[in-house]
Coordinates of C-alpha atoms and ligand atoms in Angstrom, one line a residue:
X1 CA 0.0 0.0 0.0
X2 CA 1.4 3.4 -1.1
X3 CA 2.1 5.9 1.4
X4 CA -0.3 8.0 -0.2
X5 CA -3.3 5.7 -0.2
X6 CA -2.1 5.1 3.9
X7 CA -2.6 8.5 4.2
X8 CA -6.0 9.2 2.2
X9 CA -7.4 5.9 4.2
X10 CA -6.4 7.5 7.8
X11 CA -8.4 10.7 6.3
X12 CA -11.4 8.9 5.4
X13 CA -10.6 7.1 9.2
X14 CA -10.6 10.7 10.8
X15 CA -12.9 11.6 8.9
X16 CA -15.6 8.9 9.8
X17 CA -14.1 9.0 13.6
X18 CA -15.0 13.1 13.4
X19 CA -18.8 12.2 12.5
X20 CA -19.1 9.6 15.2
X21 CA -17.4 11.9 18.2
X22 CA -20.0 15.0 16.4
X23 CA -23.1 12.3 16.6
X24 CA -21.7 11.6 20.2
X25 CA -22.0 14.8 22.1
X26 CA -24.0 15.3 24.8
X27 CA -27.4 16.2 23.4
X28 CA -28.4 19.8 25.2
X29 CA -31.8 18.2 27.5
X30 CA -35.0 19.3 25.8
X31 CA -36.2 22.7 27.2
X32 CA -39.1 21.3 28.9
X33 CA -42.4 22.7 27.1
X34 CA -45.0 23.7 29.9
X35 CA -48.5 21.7 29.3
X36 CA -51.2 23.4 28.0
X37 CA -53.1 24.9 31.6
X38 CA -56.5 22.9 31.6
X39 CA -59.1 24.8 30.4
X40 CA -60.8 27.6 33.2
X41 CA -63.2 26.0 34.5
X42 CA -67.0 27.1 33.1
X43 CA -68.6 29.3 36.1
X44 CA -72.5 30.8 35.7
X45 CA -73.4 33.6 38.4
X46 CA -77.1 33.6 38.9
X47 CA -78.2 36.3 41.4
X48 CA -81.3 36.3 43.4
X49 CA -82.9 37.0 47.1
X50 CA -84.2 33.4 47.5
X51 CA -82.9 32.7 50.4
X52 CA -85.7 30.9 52.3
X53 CA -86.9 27.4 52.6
X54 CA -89.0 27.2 49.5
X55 CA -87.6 30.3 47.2
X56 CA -83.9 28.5 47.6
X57 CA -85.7 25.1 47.3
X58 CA -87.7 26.3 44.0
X59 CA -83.7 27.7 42.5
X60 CA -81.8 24.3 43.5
X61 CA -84.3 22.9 41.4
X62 CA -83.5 24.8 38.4
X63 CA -79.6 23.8 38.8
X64 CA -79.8 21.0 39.3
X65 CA -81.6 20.9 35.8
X66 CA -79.2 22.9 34.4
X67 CA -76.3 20.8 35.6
X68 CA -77.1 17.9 34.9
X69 CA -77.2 18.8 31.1
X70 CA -73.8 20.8 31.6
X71 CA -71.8 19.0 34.3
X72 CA -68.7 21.3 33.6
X73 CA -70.3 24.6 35.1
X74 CA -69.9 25.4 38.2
X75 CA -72.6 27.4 39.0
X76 CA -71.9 30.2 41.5
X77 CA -75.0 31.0 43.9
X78 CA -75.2 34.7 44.7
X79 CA -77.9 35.5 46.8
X80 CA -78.0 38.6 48.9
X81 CA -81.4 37.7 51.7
X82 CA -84.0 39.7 52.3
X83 CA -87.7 39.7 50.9
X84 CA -88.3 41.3 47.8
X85 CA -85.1 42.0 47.2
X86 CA -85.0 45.2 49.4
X87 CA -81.4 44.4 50.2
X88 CA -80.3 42.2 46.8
X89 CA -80.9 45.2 44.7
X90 CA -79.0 47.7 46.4
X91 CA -76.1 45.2 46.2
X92 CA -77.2 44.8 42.1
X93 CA -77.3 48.3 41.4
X94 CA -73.4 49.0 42.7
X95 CA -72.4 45.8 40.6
X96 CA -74.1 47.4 37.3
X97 CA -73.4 50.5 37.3
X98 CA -69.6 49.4 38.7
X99 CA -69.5 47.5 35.4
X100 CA -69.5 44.0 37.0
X101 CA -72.6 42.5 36.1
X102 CA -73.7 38.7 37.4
X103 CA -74.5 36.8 34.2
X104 CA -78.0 36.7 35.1
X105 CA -79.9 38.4 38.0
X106 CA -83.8 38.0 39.1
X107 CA -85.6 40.8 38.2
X108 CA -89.5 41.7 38.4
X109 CA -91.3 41.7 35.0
X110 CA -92.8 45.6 34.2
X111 CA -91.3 48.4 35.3
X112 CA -89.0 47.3 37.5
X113 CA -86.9 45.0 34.8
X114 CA -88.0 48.0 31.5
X115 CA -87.5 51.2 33.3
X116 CA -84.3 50.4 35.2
X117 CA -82.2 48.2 33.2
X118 CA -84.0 48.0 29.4
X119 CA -84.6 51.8 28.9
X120 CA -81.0 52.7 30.7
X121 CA -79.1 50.1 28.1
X122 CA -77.8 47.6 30.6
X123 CA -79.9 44.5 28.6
X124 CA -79.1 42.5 25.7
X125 CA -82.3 41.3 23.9
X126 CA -83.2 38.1 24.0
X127 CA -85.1 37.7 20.6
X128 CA -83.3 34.7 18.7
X129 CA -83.6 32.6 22.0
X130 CA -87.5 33.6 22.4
X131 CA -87.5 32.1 18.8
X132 CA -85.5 29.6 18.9
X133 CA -87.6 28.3 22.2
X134 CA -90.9 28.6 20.5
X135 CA -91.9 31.0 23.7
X136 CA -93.8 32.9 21.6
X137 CA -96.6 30.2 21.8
X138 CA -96.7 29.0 25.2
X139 CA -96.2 32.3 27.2
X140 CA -99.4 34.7 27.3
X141 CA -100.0 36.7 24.9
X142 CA -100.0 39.8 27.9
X143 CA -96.5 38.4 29.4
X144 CA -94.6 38.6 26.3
X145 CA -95.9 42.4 26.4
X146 CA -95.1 42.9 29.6
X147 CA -91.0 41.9 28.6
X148 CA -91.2 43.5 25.5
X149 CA -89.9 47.1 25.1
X150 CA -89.0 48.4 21.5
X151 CA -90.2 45.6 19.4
X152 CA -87.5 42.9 21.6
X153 CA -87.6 40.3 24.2
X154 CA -85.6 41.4 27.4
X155 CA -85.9 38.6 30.2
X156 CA -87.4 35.3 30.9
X157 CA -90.4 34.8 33.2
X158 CA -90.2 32.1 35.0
X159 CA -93.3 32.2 37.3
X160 CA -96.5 34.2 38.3
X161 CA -97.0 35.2 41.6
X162 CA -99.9 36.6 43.2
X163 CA -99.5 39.2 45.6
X164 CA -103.3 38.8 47.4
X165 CA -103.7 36.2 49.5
X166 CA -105.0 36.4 53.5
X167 CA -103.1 33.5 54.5
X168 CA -104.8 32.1 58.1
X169 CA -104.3 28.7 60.2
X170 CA -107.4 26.6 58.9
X171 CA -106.8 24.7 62.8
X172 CA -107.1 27.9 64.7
X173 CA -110.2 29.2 62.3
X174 CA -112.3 26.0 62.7
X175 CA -111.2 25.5 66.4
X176 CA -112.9 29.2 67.1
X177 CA -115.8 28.5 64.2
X178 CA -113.9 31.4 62.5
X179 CA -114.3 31.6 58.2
X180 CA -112.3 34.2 56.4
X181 CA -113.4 37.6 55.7
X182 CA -114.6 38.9 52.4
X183 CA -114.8 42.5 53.2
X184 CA -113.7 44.9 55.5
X185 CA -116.4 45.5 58.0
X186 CA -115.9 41.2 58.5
X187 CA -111.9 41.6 58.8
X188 CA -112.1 44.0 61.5
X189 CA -115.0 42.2 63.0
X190 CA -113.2 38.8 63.3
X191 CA -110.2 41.1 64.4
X192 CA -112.0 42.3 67.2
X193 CA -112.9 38.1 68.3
X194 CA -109.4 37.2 67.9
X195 CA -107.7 40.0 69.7
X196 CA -110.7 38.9 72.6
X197 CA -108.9 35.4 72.7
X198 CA -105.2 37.0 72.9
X199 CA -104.4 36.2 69.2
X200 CA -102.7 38.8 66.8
X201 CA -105.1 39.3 64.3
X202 CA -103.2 40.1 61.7
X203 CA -98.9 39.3 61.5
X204 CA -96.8 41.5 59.2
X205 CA -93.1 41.5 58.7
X206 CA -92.1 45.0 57.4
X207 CA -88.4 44.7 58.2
X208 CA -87.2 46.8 55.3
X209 CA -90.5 48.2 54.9
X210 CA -91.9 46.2 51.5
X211 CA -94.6 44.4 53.4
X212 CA -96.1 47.5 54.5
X213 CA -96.4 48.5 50.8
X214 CA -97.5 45.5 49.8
X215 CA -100.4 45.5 51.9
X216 CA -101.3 48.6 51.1
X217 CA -101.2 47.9 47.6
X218 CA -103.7 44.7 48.1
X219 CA -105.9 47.3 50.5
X220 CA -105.9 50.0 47.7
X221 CA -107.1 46.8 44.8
X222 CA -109.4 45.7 47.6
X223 CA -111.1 49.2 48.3
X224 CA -111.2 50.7 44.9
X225 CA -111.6 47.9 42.4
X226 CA -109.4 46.7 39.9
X227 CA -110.1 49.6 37.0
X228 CA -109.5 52.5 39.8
X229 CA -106.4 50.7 40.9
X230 CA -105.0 50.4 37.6
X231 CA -105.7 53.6 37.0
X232 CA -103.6 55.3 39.5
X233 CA -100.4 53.8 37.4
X234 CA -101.5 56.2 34.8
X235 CA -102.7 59.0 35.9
X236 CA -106.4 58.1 35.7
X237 CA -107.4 57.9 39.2
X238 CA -106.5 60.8 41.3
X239 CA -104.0 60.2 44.2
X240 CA -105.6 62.8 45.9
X241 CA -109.1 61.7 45.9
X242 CA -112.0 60.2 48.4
X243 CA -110.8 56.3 47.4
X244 CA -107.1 56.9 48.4
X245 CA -107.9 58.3 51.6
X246 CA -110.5 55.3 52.4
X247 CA -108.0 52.7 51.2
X248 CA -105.8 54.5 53.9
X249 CA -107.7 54.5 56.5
X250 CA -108.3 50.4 56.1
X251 CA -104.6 50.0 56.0
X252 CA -104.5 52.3 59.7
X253 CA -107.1 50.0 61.1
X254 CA -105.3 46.7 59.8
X255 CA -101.8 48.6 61.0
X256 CA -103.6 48.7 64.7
X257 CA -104.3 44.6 64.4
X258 CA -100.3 44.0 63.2
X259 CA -97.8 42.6 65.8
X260 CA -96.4 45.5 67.8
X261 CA -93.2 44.2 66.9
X262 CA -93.7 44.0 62.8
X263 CA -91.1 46.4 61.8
X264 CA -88.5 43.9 63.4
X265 CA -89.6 40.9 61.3
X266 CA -89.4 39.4 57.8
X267 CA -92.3 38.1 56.1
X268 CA -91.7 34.6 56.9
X269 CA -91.3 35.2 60.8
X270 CA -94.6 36.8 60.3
X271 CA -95.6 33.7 58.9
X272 CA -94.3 31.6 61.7
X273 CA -96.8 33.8 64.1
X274 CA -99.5 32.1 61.8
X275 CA -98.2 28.7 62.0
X276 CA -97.8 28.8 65.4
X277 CA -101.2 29.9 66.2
X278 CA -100.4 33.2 67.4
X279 CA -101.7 35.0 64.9
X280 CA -105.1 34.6 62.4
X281 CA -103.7 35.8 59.4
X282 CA -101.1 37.2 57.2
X283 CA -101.8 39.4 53.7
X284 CA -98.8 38.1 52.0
X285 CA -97.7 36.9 48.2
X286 CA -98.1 33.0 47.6
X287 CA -94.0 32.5 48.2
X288 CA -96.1 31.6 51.7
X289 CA -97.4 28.5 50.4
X290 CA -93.5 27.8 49.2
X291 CA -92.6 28.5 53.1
X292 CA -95.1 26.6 54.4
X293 CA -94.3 23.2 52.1
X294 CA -91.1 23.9 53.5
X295 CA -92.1 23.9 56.7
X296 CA -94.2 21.2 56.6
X297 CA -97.3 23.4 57.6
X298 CA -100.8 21.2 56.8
X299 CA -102.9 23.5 58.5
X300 CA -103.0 26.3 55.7
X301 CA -105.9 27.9 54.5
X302 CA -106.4 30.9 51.9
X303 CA -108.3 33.0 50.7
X304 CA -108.7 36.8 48.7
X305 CA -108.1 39.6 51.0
X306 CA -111.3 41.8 51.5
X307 CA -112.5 43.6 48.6
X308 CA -110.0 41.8 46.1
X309 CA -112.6 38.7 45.3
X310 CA -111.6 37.9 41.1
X311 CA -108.7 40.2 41.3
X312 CA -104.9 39.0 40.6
X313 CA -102.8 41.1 41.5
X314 CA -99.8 39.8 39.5
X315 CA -95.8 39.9 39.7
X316 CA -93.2 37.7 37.6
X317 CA -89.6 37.0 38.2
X318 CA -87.6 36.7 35.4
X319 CA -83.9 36.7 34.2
X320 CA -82.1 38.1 31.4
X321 CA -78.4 39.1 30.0
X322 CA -76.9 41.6 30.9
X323 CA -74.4 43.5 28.9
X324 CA -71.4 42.3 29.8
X325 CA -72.2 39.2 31.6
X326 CA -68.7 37.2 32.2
X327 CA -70.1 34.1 30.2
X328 CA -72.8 35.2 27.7
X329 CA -73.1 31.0 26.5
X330 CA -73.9 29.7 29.8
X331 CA -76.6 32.2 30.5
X332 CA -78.5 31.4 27.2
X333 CA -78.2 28.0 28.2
X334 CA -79.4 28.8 31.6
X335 CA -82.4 31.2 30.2
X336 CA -83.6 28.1 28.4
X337 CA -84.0 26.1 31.5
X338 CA -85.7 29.4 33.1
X339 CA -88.3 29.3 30.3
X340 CA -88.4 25.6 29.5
X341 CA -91.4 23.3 30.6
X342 CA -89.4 21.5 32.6
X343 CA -87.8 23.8 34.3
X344 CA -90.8 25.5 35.2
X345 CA -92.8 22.4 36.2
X346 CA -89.7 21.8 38.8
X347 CA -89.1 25.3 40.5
X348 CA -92.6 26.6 40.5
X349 CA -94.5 23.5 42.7
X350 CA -91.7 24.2 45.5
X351 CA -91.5 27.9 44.9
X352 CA -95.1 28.7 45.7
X353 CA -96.0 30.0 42.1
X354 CA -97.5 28.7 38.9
X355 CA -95.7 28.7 35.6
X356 CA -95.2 31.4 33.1
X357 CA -96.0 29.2 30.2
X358 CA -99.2 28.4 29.5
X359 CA -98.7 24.4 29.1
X360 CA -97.7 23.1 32.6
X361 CA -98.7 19.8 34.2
X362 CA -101.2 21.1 36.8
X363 CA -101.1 17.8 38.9
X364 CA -97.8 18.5 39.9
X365 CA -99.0 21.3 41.7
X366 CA -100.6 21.5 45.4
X367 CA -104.2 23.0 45.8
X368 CA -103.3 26.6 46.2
X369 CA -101.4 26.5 43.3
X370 CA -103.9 24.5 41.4
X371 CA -106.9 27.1 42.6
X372 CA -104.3 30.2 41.4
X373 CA -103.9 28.6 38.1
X374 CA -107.9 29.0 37.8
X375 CA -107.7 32.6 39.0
X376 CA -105.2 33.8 36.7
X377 CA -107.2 32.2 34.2
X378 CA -110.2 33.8 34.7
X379 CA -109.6 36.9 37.5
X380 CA -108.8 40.7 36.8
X381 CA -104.9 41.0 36.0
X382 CA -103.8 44.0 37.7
X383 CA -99.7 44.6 38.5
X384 CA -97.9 44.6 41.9
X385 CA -96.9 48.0 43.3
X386 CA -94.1 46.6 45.9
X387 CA -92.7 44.1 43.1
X388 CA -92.0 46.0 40.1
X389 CA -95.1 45.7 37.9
X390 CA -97.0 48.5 38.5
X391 CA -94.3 51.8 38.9
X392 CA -90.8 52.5 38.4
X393 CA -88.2 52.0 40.8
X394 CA -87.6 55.6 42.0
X395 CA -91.9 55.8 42.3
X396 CA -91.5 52.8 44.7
X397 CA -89.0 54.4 46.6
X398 CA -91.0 57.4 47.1
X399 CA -94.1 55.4 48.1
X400 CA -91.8 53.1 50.9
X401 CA -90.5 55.9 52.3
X402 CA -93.6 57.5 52.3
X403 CA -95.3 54.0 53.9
X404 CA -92.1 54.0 56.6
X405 CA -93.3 57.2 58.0
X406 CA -96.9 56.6 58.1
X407 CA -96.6 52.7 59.7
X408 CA -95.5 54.8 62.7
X409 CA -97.3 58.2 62.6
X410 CA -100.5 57.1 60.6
X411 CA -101.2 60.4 59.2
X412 CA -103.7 59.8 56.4
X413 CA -103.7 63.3 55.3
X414 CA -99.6 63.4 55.2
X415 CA -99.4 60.2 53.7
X416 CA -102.3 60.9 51.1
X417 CA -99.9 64.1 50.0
X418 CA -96.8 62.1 49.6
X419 CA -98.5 60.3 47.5
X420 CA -99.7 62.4 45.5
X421 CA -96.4 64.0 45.2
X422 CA -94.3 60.7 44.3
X423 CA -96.9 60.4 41.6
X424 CA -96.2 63.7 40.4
X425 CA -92.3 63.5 40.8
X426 CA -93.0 60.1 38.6
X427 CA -94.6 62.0 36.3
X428 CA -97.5 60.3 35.8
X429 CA -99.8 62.9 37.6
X430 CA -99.9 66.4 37.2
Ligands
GAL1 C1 -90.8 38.8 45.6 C2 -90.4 37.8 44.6 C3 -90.8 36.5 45.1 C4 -90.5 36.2 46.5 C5 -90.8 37.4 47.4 C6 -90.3 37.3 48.8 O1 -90.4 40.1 45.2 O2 -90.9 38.1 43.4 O3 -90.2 35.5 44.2 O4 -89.2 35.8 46.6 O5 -90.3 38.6 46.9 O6 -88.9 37.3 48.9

């Protein structure tokens, strides 16, 4: 072998040794690549005031519906207590206007959900899900009005409540040979037996005032009539006039029946003077009936409160979108149970109300719910004052502050004026 091929064959050598010590080197360790973070976990806000027994019970229903279709979700319960909302929309009003909405919130059908939220531009409309749902057909005709403003859809009603019902203990009433009174002359008449037997005749809870208004506002349907009271929403029946001032007058003699302790208690501890026999009756919306499932309670009896015989005086909670809302997708899917016929046949039985839609299963109901389903039917519709049918927000606040002076002074002529004047400042009266 030639020197020279020696030498070309130790290249090629070197060569091929090179390549092997190059394929040899420590391989730099593979920066390690982070995993993808798991996905944030789906979250649904839904704020409300139900709080007690059968209001919670009636919501729990309605998620439980709603998860079991979207297991992922965790839905976030924000309630704030305290009966018709009195302290809940305080709290909602910061978060709104502080641009952090809840994905949905309750809010009453009317004036309550058009004049705060809808006219003020803090709603998205809900058309292409009221279409989508077929809702159009199975809610009436007068409650797709009533969440309509400017040719849209704006919330979801989920129930009708009635705000008149005298509430009593159907033990205490047959144990005395007591039946419950039509009119007024009968209420304060039995008044006068059961205040002789050291019963409360008539248990309020106006902690926060609302019950107080809420009487009134089933006095004022029972003493002037359904067109007179639905009048004074427009401007048709004076404020100032004979009918007012009677209606005011029933509510000072009702006031003098109450617990002496009523501005201390919520509607439901009122309630529990009822169930306990200490009291004959409440005037109270037909969440009692909810409370009282809750409770257990057989001994229930109802009946219109005097004067208000074939009148409904009506209220809806809803829910809608807010502009916004943290997770627009789950709150669609969470309107649909709101409106759907099974969600509705599930909340409503526990929640003390009958459905919005028009196509529940009545024999899932109990009998009160089952004899309201008749009177909406077939009774006078007229809107709640202290639930956001009748006025606007700022009108209610005139009339409970109004009502908070006059539970304690019971100055007809004073309160008549205020009245008057909130009406005025609402400009509906001139
Ligand atoms: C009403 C509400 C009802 C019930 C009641 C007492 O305003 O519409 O659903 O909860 O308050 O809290």
């Amino acid at each position: 072998m030639s020197a020279k091929s020696i030498a070309f064959r130790l290249f090629i050598l070197l060569g091929v040794l090179a390549l092997i010590l190059a394929a040899c080197k420590p391989v730099p360790a593979p920066t390690p690549t982070t995993p993808p973070p798991p996905p944030a976990p789906k979250k649904l806000e839904i704020f409300s005031w139900w709080t007690t027994g059968g209001e919670a019970a009636g919501l729990l229903k309605m998620f439980d519906i709603y998860n079991a279709k979207f297991p992922d979700v965790e839905i976030i319960n924000a309630t704030v207590a305290g009966g018709a909302g009195f302290e809940a929309k305080v709290v909602l009003k910061t978060r709104m206007l502080g641009g952090d909405p809840p994905d949905s919130f309750q809010v009453h059908m009317g004036r309550e959900l058009i004049d705060t939220w809808v006219v003020n531009d803090y709603m998205e409309p809900l058309d292409d899900l009221f279409k989508e749902e077929g809702w159009d057909k199975v809610f009436p005709p007068g409650v797709l009005e009533i969440v309509s403003y400017d040719g849209h859809y704006w919330s979801v009603p989920v129930n009708i409540h009635r705000a008149n019902v005298l509430w009593y203990n159907t033990k205490v009433f047959a144990d005395n040979g007591w039946t419950p009174p039509a009119t007024f002359e009968e209420f304060f008449a039995l008044a006068e037996q059961m205040k002789a037997k050291g019963i409360t005749p008539l248990a309020l809870g106006d902690v926060g005032i609302w019950a107080s208004v809420h009487l009134f506002e089933v006095v004022l349907a029972g003493t002037l009539g359904p067109e007179k009271y639905n009048g004074l929403w427009t401007g048709e029946t004076d404020w100032g006039g004979p009918e007012v001032k009677q209606a005011l007058e029933n509510m000072v003699k009702m006031l003098e029946y109450a617990n002496a302790d009523h501005s201390a208690l919520s509607w439901d501890q009122a309630n529990d003077l009822v169930i306990q026999g200490k009291a004959g009756m409440t005037i109270m919306g037909d969440w009692v009936d909810a409370d009282n499932l809750a409770k257990k309670f057989a001994d229930s009896g109802w009946a219109p409160p005097p004067g208000t015989q074939g009148v409904f005086i009506a209220l809806s909670d809803t829910f809608g979108l807010p502009k916004g809302a943290p997770h627009p997708e789950q709150v669609k899917e969470w309107l649909r149970v709101a409106g759907s016929k099974e969600g509705q046949e599930a909340f409503n039985p526990v929640k003390g109300s009958i459905c919005a839609r028009n196509d529940c299963d009545a024999a899932l109901f109990g009998p009160y719910l089952q004899s309201a389903m008749q009177d909406w039917a077939k009774d006078a519709i007229v809107p709640s004052l202290a639930h956001g049918a009748a006025a606007s927000e700022s009108w209610v606040t005139y009339i409970n502050d109004v009502m908070t002076v006059f539970v304690t002074d019971l100055d007809v002529a004073k309160a008549q004026a205020g009245l008057l004047q909130a009406c005025k400042d609402a400009e509906v009266c001139k």
